[in-house]
């Protein structure tokens, strides 16, 4: 009996290439002039193994990407998406990602109960009204409004918005007309929107009736946005700390996105300091019951609008908190690529676990009889299946989807359409996580180093960047920055009295003598060491009377709760040490 590969003559075997590929043997020897006689089986074997080696070589070649965003898009399309589609991931968890999801600007999602100042907060950031904006003490914003940059002011309704391929909202069409009629995009030319987009949401109400009357799953929509935005800001009113049932449901829907959440306690200028402390404590206690994490949520306290403070006692606190929050928002463009990378890794881990769950259910289903009863049994015992997969695949319990939600969705699924395990699909995702992602991490750092100057600019951010109204201007080490006289000079007579008790030699004291006096401040040696370096302006290891006075001034700055500068500001340099003097 002939070998199954031998079906043609020797000449035919040598001259007919494999479709779509070059004949490796013919290419290697050049013109088709055989140097020796070769059998049909040998020729076919050479062609087969050369094809296998080419294929394996092709697999080992790393993916080459121009940018992190493009790399993430290609990895998702070629390696993760096939796994998601095979195991119906999109029916259970999240719709498929599109090109716009990888290339869009960073987005900030504002969430809160009605009249907590969400829309006012956006207006405060941009210092400009936007189309569709309504502000009032009653529930005014009844729509999701995506505030984005555009050449001219205008509003794009939801139904048109979800068919625009350049916008990352196409998958929202799954929530139906009831939602799309309450969704719009407000476009306007504003420098803040050149770097970020902002999502305003309807005020969250209390009571079952209001929740049902929305006509769409409010928590599910917020969860969809939470997966795609870079920052989630929860706003609370200092006068209304009660967390309604719907708000509690919304916060729970944001689970697995705690790293994106920031909390703002707004309108804090309307209550006294003592009352503010109680309100802050009550808010932390309420959040602790809902957000089940051991870490404390970052809460920013302030009054985020352009009106005068009603009670200015905590002005410095509000300024510091606003500066911290603005810095966090300003960093979003620089960290956008890293956020997308992190979200893709989380999605890949969930997709892998989902594949194991679906294949395990498929394996347990009978071929013919008793399918319905077995389906109910498997759904009821889903927790045991979780534990089995956890042990067999060495998967962390935190990677598994919510058990109750998974059981509810499985009730409506046809288990006959589920697929068994496909190792090649899982291997592709593992290779992506182990190799491709590591290379992208290097690119992320490179892109970040090239984007050091890319921060959110314009609007309220400009007012706190430079000038005398920037946070901390003229305070601490910045005191006396605009004075003609040396700011240390006013206290120098007091410091001189101490200086001359330390027995200076040639007008200078040693480090040991200075240490005896400086340690009386009870500051740590690490801080005193930094003060010594700043005060020893001429770097001679000794301190003269001006340098000693400067050291004592910096000690005073630190004891008052201010930070020391990394380098000595020009206005603090002693007059005798200044260039040109």
XYZ file of C-alpha atoms in Angstrom:
581
model
C 0.000 0.000 0.000
C 1.369 3.414 -0.970
C 2.229 6.017 1.669
C -0.700 8.475 1.877
C 1.573 11.379 0.901
C 2.677 9.679 -2.340
C 0.042 10.479 -4.981
C 2.133 12.122 -7.697
C 5.374 11.653 -9.571
C 8.739 12.820 -8.262
C 8.779 15.757 -10.653
C 5.312 16.861 -9.652
C 6.175 16.623 -5.996
C 9.198 18.847 -6.552
C 7.496 21.441 -8.707
C 4.066 21.940 -7.130
C 4.440 24.394 -4.169
C 2.136 24.405 -1.174
C -0.706 26.872 -1.859
C -0.041 30.281 -0.321
C 3.545 29.439 0.685
C 6.912 29.205 -1.052
C 8.406 25.747 -1.456
C 11.204 25.909 1.120
C 13.280 23.198 -0.497
C 13.157 24.768 -3.985
C 13.985 28.209 -2.555
C 16.951 26.780 -0.670
C 18.603 25.139 -3.667
C 17.805 27.868 -6.198
C 16.955 26.698 -9.767
C 15.112 23.429 -10.013
C 18.112 21.377 -11.108
C 18.279 18.421 -8.710
C 21.770 17.657 -7.460
C 20.671 14.186 -6.377
C 17.727 11.880 -6.728
C 15.041 12.437 -4.065
C 11.974 10.331 -3.455
C 8.434 11.698 -3.353
C 8.149 10.920 0.339
C 11.357 12.825 1.137
C 10.238 15.839 -0.888
C 6.833 15.944 0.771
C 8.414 15.536 4.205
C 10.867 18.397 3.585
C 8.024 20.645 2.423
C 5.886 19.688 5.415
C 8.579 20.215 8.045
C 9.774 23.454 6.472
C 6.187 24.725 6.675
C 5.967 23.673 10.337
C 9.256 25.381 11.158
C 8.116 28.544 9.368
C 4.868 28.499 11.343
C 6.627 28.050 14.678
C 9.120 30.740 13.747
C 6.219 33.043 12.931
C 4.698 32.419 16.362
C 7.935 33.305 18.143
C 8.304 36.630 16.359
C 7.111 39.393 18.738
C 4.365 41.781 17.765
C 5.678 45.200 16.720
C 3.646 48.273 17.669
C 4.024 51.970 16.894
C 2.057 53.209 19.927
C 0.658 51.694 23.096
C -2.946 52.388 22.019
C -2.443 50.694 18.665
C -0.692 47.776 20.353
C -3.564 47.296 22.787
C -6.081 47.401 19.947
C -4.254 44.760 17.926
C -3.677 42.492 20.915
C -7.347 42.691 21.841
C -8.545 42.043 18.274
C -6.195 39.133 17.516
C -5.784 37.393 20.858
C -8.476 38.297 23.384
C -11.546 38.913 21.202
C -11.590 35.346 19.734
C -11.734 33.935 23.282
C -14.548 36.339 24.239
C -16.614 35.484 21.173
C -16.155 31.721 21.558
C -17.410 31.680 25.146
C -20.104 34.392 24.771
C -18.299 36.772 27.127
C -20.266 39.746 25.781
C -23.607 38.224 26.809
C -22.454 37.964 30.420
C -20.089 40.800 31.225
C -19.259 43.608 28.831
C -19.743 44.394 25.111
C -16.783 44.042 22.780
C -14.315 46.924 22.710
C -14.037 49.049 19.573
C -11.239 51.092 18.009
C -12.524 54.297 19.628
C -12.145 52.730 23.079
C -8.382 52.544 22.569
C -7.850 55.961 20.987
C -10.286 58.219 22.865
C -9.250 60.905 25.352
C -9.329 60.211 29.106
C -12.847 60.478 30.530
C -14.046 61.605 33.965
C -17.396 60.267 35.238
C -19.328 62.318 37.812
C -21.814 60.429 40.000
C -23.907 61.650 42.921
C -27.360 62.280 44.321
C -29.327 65.220 43.026
C -28.187 68.721 43.995
C -24.687 67.661 45.069
C -23.114 70.016 42.530
C -22.116 67.688 39.670
C -23.003 70.064 36.839
C -21.648 73.045 38.811
C -18.402 71.120 39.282
C -18.037 70.712 35.501
C -18.797 74.381 34.969
C -16.208 75.254 37.632
C -13.537 73.188 35.868
C -14.206 74.658 32.417
C -15.224 78.167 33.554
C -17.801 78.043 30.778
C -21.398 76.933 30.319
C -22.013 73.939 28.062
C -25.044 73.083 25.895
C -27.784 71.268 27.808
C -26.564 72.492 31.195
C -29.190 73.055 33.877
C -28.425 73.938 37.508
C -30.871 74.118 40.416
C -31.689 72.737 43.881
C -34.225 70.296 42.405
C -33.283 67.254 40.254
C -32.377 69.146 37.061
C -30.011 66.949 35.035
C -32.195 64.094 33.812
C -29.785 62.900 31.097
C -26.327 61.479 30.639
C -24.337 64.287 29.009
C -20.928 63.581 27.478
C -19.153 66.944 27.495
C -16.517 66.749 24.749
C -14.353 69.021 22.643
C -15.666 70.243 19.286
C -14.990 73.098 16.872
C -18.416 74.678 17.468
C -21.008 74.490 20.224
C -23.734 71.947 19.640
C -25.651 68.942 20.913
C -25.653 65.471 19.376
C -28.617 63.291 20.486
C -28.080 59.768 21.754
C -29.391 57.854 18.746
C -26.986 59.684 16.447
C -24.163 59.448 18.962
C -24.164 55.644 19.156
C -23.665 55.256 15.395
C -20.665 57.614 15.236
C -17.549 55.396 14.830
C -15.300 58.168 16.137
C -17.057 58.217 19.520
C -16.591 55.421 22.094
C -20.335 55.032 22.753
C -21.582 52.667 20.031
C -22.204 49.726 22.374
C -24.606 51.837 24.473
C -27.267 51.138 21.855
C -27.903 47.859 23.707
C -29.666 49.811 26.491
C -32.478 50.810 24.127
C -34.374 53.968 23.287
C -35.412 54.657 26.876
C -31.744 55.327 27.618
C -30.760 56.859 24.271
C -33.494 59.480 24.649
C -31.739 60.483 27.872
C -28.239 60.528 26.411
C -26.529 63.351 24.509
C -23.135 64.789 23.673
C -22.453 68.484 24.335
C -19.593 69.685 22.150
C -17.826 73.020 22.553
C -14.371 74.548 22.052
C -12.738 74.637 25.482
C -9.055 74.136 26.405
C -9.918 71.739 29.256
C -11.774 69.449 26.827
C -8.746 69.257 24.538
C -7.225 66.833 27.055
C -10.197 65.137 28.764
C -13.917 64.456 28.313
C -16.416 64.685 31.178
C -19.582 62.604 31.678
C -22.393 64.269 33.632
C -25.035 61.894 35.007
C -28.613 62.261 36.291
C -28.982 62.914 40.014
C -29.573 59.721 41.961
C -32.942 59.664 43.716
C -34.240 57.733 46.690
C -37.167 55.375 46.595
C -38.155 52.400 44.441
C -40.641 54.324 42.303
C -38.092 56.767 40.904
C -35.674 53.952 40.122
C -38.200 51.951 38.147
C -39.546 54.961 36.261
C -36.204 55.534 34.510
C -37.065 52.838 31.962
C -33.488 51.520 31.777
C -30.980 49.880 34.090
C -29.270 52.915 35.599
C -26.654 50.912 37.526
C -25.784 48.849 34.429
C -25.214 52.005 32.375
C -22.916 53.415 35.051
C -21.058 50.110 35.188
C -20.539 50.311 31.404
C -19.061 53.789 31.769
C -16.964 52.758 34.785
C -15.151 50.148 32.711
C -14.109 52.759 30.152
C -13.444 55.973 32.080
C -10.170 56.973 33.726
C -11.606 58.579 36.852
C -14.895 58.234 38.780
C -15.780 61.124 41.079
C -18.510 60.497 43.672
C -19.946 63.787 44.913
C -21.626 64.216 48.301
C -23.370 67.264 49.747
C -22.204 68.142 53.259
C -25.888 68.686 54.164
C -27.197 65.425 52.636
C -25.071 62.437 53.590
C -27.816 59.828 53.393
C -26.956 57.160 50.824
C -30.170 56.041 49.131
C -30.891 52.497 47.971
C -30.184 53.412 44.357
C -26.940 55.182 45.253
C -25.865 52.145 47.271
C -26.656 49.926 44.269
C -24.655 52.240 42.014
C -21.590 52.189 44.274
C -21.736 48.391 44.424
C -21.913 48.333 40.602
C -18.592 50.178 40.591
C -16.912 47.244 42.317
C -13.585 46.235 40.730
C -13.042 49.887 39.802
C -12.128 51.178 43.262
C -8.749 52.356 41.933
C -10.565 54.896 39.747
C -12.886 56.258 42.478
C -12.339 59.607 44.184
C -14.862 61.055 46.647
C -15.646 64.775 46.901
C -17.418 66.232 49.945
C -18.844 69.341 48.287
C -20.368 72.516 49.763
C -18.181 72.116 52.853
C -17.941 75.917 53.258
C -21.535 76.009 54.479
C -20.832 74.366 57.868
C -18.576 75.171 60.833
C -15.280 73.370 61.455
C -16.573 71.196 64.297
C -19.624 70.159 62.306
C -17.425 69.470 59.262
C -15.365 66.982 61.278
C -18.537 65.126 62.267
C -19.831 65.129 58.696
C -16.508 63.797 57.402
C -16.533 60.993 59.974
C -20.133 60.074 59.142
C -19.309 59.965 55.421
C -16.329 57.658 55.961
C -18.482 55.373 58.131
C -21.227 55.211 55.486
C -18.776 54.511 52.665
C -17.066 51.812 54.718
C -20.321 49.820 54.805
C -20.726 49.925 51.019
C -17.190 49.877 49.605
C -15.827 46.633 50.984
C -12.117 47.397 50.857
C -9.627 47.620 53.728
C -8.161 50.820 52.259
C -9.667 54.186 53.126
C -11.232 55.985 50.162
C -9.613 59.319 49.317
C -12.048 62.114 50.174
C -11.506 65.680 48.937
C -13.181 68.372 51.034
C -14.071 71.723 49.539
C -16.509 73.988 47.779
C -16.129 73.519 44.061
C -17.651 76.572 42.501
C -16.631 80.180 41.869
C -18.719 81.840 44.596
C -17.272 83.333 47.809
C -16.870 80.978 50.756
C -19.756 81.313 53.207
C -17.613 80.254 56.173
C -13.941 80.959 55.329
C -12.468 79.310 58.458
C -11.137 76.327 56.481
C -9.958 78.252 53.438
C -6.424 76.799 53.516
C -7.784 73.266 53.820
C -10.116 73.782 50.859
C -7.299 75.246 48.762
C -5.009 72.309 49.535
C -7.739 69.773 48.771
C -8.645 71.478 45.491
C -4.996 71.539 44.454
C -4.636 67.802 45.168
C -7.791 66.974 43.202
C -6.756 69.158 40.260
C -3.321 67.490 40.169
C -5.029 64.104 40.078
C -7.236 65.145 37.149
C -4.345 66.853 35.353
C -2.315 63.625 35.425
C -4.964 61.655 33.511
C -3.644 62.315 29.962
C -0.156 61.207 30.972
C -1.465 58.011 32.634
C -4.159 57.182 30.064
C -2.118 54.489 28.282
C -1.294 52.766 31.564
C -4.974 52.823 32.576
C -6.028 51.206 29.287
C -3.322 48.585 29.700
C -4.494 47.850 33.240
C -8.135 47.565 32.131
C -7.205 45.174 29.304
C -5.318 42.939 31.743
C -8.335 42.857 34.084
C -10.600 42.040 31.142
C -8.297 39.252 29.951
C -8.185 37.643 33.393
C -11.983 37.729 33.635
C -12.337 36.331 30.106
C -10.076 33.397 30.993
C -12.075 32.571 34.115
C -15.300 32.912 32.135
C -14.003 30.441 29.537
C -13.239 27.885 32.250
C -16.728 28.317 33.748
C -18.564 27.933 30.425
C -16.482 24.924 29.359
C -17.055 23.285 32.769
C -20.825 23.713 32.373
C -20.658 22.310 28.839
C -18.719 19.273 30.055
C -21.362 18.430 32.677
C -24.352 18.665 30.322
C -25.942 15.413 29.034
C -26.088 14.854 25.275
C -29.779 13.974 24.943
C -32.071 13.575 27.959
C -32.486 15.586 31.158
C -30.909 18.809 29.917
C -33.317 21.169 31.698
C -32.969 19.473 35.081
C -29.187 19.302 34.732
C -29.084 22.997 33.799
C -30.951 23.970 36.983
C -28.695 21.711 39.051
C -25.529 23.241 37.588
C -26.758 26.788 38.165
C -27.619 26.004 41.794
C -24.197 24.404 42.306
C -22.267 27.148 40.492
C -20.392 28.039 43.687
C -18.956 24.512 43.837
C -17.895 24.788 40.189
C -16.112 28.041 41.074
C -14.194 26.276 43.852
C -13.260 23.373 41.589
C -11.911 25.688 38.872
C -10.102 27.745 41.505
C -8.205 24.671 42.731
C -7.559 23.076 39.320
C -6.391 26.230 37.544
C -4.805 28.000 40.552
C -6.973 31.100 40.056
C -7.487 33.745 42.724
C -11.060 33.939 44.113
C -11.077 37.671 43.337
C -10.906 36.943 39.589
C -14.290 35.180 39.506
C -17.436 37.077 38.456
C -20.243 37.805 40.908
C -21.935 34.492 41.677
C -25.522 35.766 41.972
C -25.318 37.830 38.795
C -23.777 34.916 36.888
C -26.581 32.584 38.022
C -29.246 35.059 36.877
C -27.749 35.368 33.386
C -27.221 31.604 33.036
C -30.957 31.042 33.552
C -31.609 32.648 30.144
C -28.748 30.937 28.271
C -28.845 27.864 26.028
C -26.168 25.543 27.414
C -26.183 23.552 24.158
C -24.454 26.500 22.450
C -21.624 26.575 24.976
C -18.174 25.535 23.786
C -15.785 23.071 25.369
C -12.287 24.146 26.367
C -10.036 25.271 23.502
C -6.395 25.360 24.689
C -5.145 27.354 21.683
C -7.382 30.322 22.536
C -6.294 30.271 26.181
C -2.629 29.909 25.185
C -2.931 33.005 22.985
C -4.257 35.047 25.926
C -1.560 33.643 28.235
C 1.090 34.616 25.688
C -0.396 38.092 25.491
C -0.294 38.514 29.276
C 3.183 37.004 29.686
C 5.039 38.523 26.716
C 3.161 41.166 24.721
C 1.981 43.115 27.761
C 5.529 43.185 29.147
C 6.785 44.817 25.942
C 3.951 47.314 26.017
C 4.870 48.261 29.583
C 8.271 49.407 28.306
C 6.522 51.486 25.640
C 4.213 52.989 28.277
C 7.182 54.320 30.237
C 8.730 55.683 27.059
C 5.513 57.458 26.081
C 5.092 58.874 29.600
C 8.626 60.288 29.527
C 7.790 62.054 26.270
C 4.523 63.445 27.675
C 5.812 65.062 30.878
C 4.350 68.415 29.845
C 0.980 67.024 28.770
C -1.459 68.001 31.518
C -4.979 69.360 31.510
C -4.816 73.110 30.890
C -7.275 75.964 30.804
C -10.322 76.771 32.904
C -9.919 76.548 36.663
C -6.580 74.752 36.248
C -4.922 77.940 34.993
C -5.842 79.928 38.091
C -3.915 77.601 40.413
C -0.801 77.038 38.326
C 1.162 80.255 38.601
C 0.971 83.647 40.266
C 0.237 84.722 43.833
C -3.012 82.730 44.053
C -1.387 79.367 43.497
C -1.629 77.062 46.509
C 1.053 77.847 49.096
C 2.306 80.974 47.376
C 4.032 83.242 49.920
C 3.768 80.599 52.664
C 6.361 78.387 54.304
C 9.606 78.464 52.348
C 7.868 80.820 49.909
C 7.401 83.515 52.553
C 9.050 86.762 51.487
C 9.302 85.763 47.825
C 8.227 89.240 46.678
C 9.978 91.229 49.453
C 12.965 93.459 48.713
C 14.547 92.703 52.092
C 15.816 89.241 53.063
C 12.903 87.595 54.910
C 15.244 85.918 57.435
C 16.652 89.311 58.402
C 13.709 90.253 60.627
C 14.504 87.384 63.048
C 18.282 87.467 62.579
C 19.047 89.444 65.775
C 17.468 86.615 67.818
C 19.417 83.968 65.916
C 22.670 86.003 66.259
C 22.419 85.872 70.051
C 22.363 82.079 69.892
C 25.101 82.038 67.227
C 27.644 83.902 69.351
C 27.031 81.619 72.344
C 28.368 78.720 70.198
C 31.906 80.169 70.139
C 32.383 80.849 66.411
C 35.945 80.766 65.020
C 36.714 83.252 62.254
C 33.026 84.086 62.136
C 31.881 80.478 61.615
C 30.692 77.506 63.698
C 31.338 73.831 63.068
C 28.750 71.225 62.257
C 29.060 69.740 65.754
C 28.300 73.094 67.357
C 25.355 73.715 65.039
C 23.989 70.225 65.739
C 23.789 70.875 69.488
C 21.445 73.780 68.839
C 19.478 72.338 65.906
C 18.523 69.082 67.676
C 16.620 71.135 70.264
C 13.883 71.455 67.610
C 13.237 67.674 68.081
C 13.015 67.245 64.330
C 14.316 63.912 62.928
C 17.957 63.749 61.862
C 16.885 63.181 58.245
C 15.062 66.535 58.249
C 17.870 68.342 60.066
C 20.360 66.894 57.595
C 18.373 68.349 54.707
C 18.169 71.732 56.484
C 21.967 71.671 56.975
C 22.520 71.069 53.239
C 20.181 73.917 52.306
C 21.719 76.329 54.832
C 25.379 75.580 54.012
C 25.207 77.708 50.884
C 28.952 77.900 50.204
C 29.428 74.155 50.890
C 32.395 74.643 53.237
C 31.050 72.444 56.047
C 30.682 75.458 58.345
C 27.943 78.005 59.045
C 28.421 81.749 59.319
C 25.905 83.994 61.058
C 23.675 84.351 57.941
C 23.705 80.622 57.208
C 22.930 79.819 60.845
C 19.996 82.246 60.756
C 18.812 80.575 57.533
C 18.984 77.134 59.183
C 16.840 78.355 62.062
C 14.371 79.920 59.618
C 14.005 76.590 57.780
C 13.491 74.808 61.105
C 10.694 77.266 61.859
C 9.152 76.598 58.418
C 9.137 72.845 59.085
C 7.746 73.192 62.608
C 4.844 75.229 61.207
C 3.851 72.253 59.068
C 5.255 73.299 55.701
C 7.436 71.218 53.412
C 11.083 72.030 52.821
C 12.105 72.971 49.277
C 14.236 70.575 47.239
C 16.568 73.465 46.410
C 17.059 76.744 48.223
C 14.824 79.444 46.629
C 16.660 82.523 45.400
C 14.893 84.820 47.865
C 16.258 82.788 50.817
C 19.902 82.968 49.725
C 21.801 85.142 52.251
C 22.650 88.597 50.848
C 26.430 88.044 51.119
C 26.158 84.808 49.086
C 24.177 86.205 46.180
C 25.933 86.525 42.837
C 26.887 90.060 41.963
C 26.968 91.178 45.607
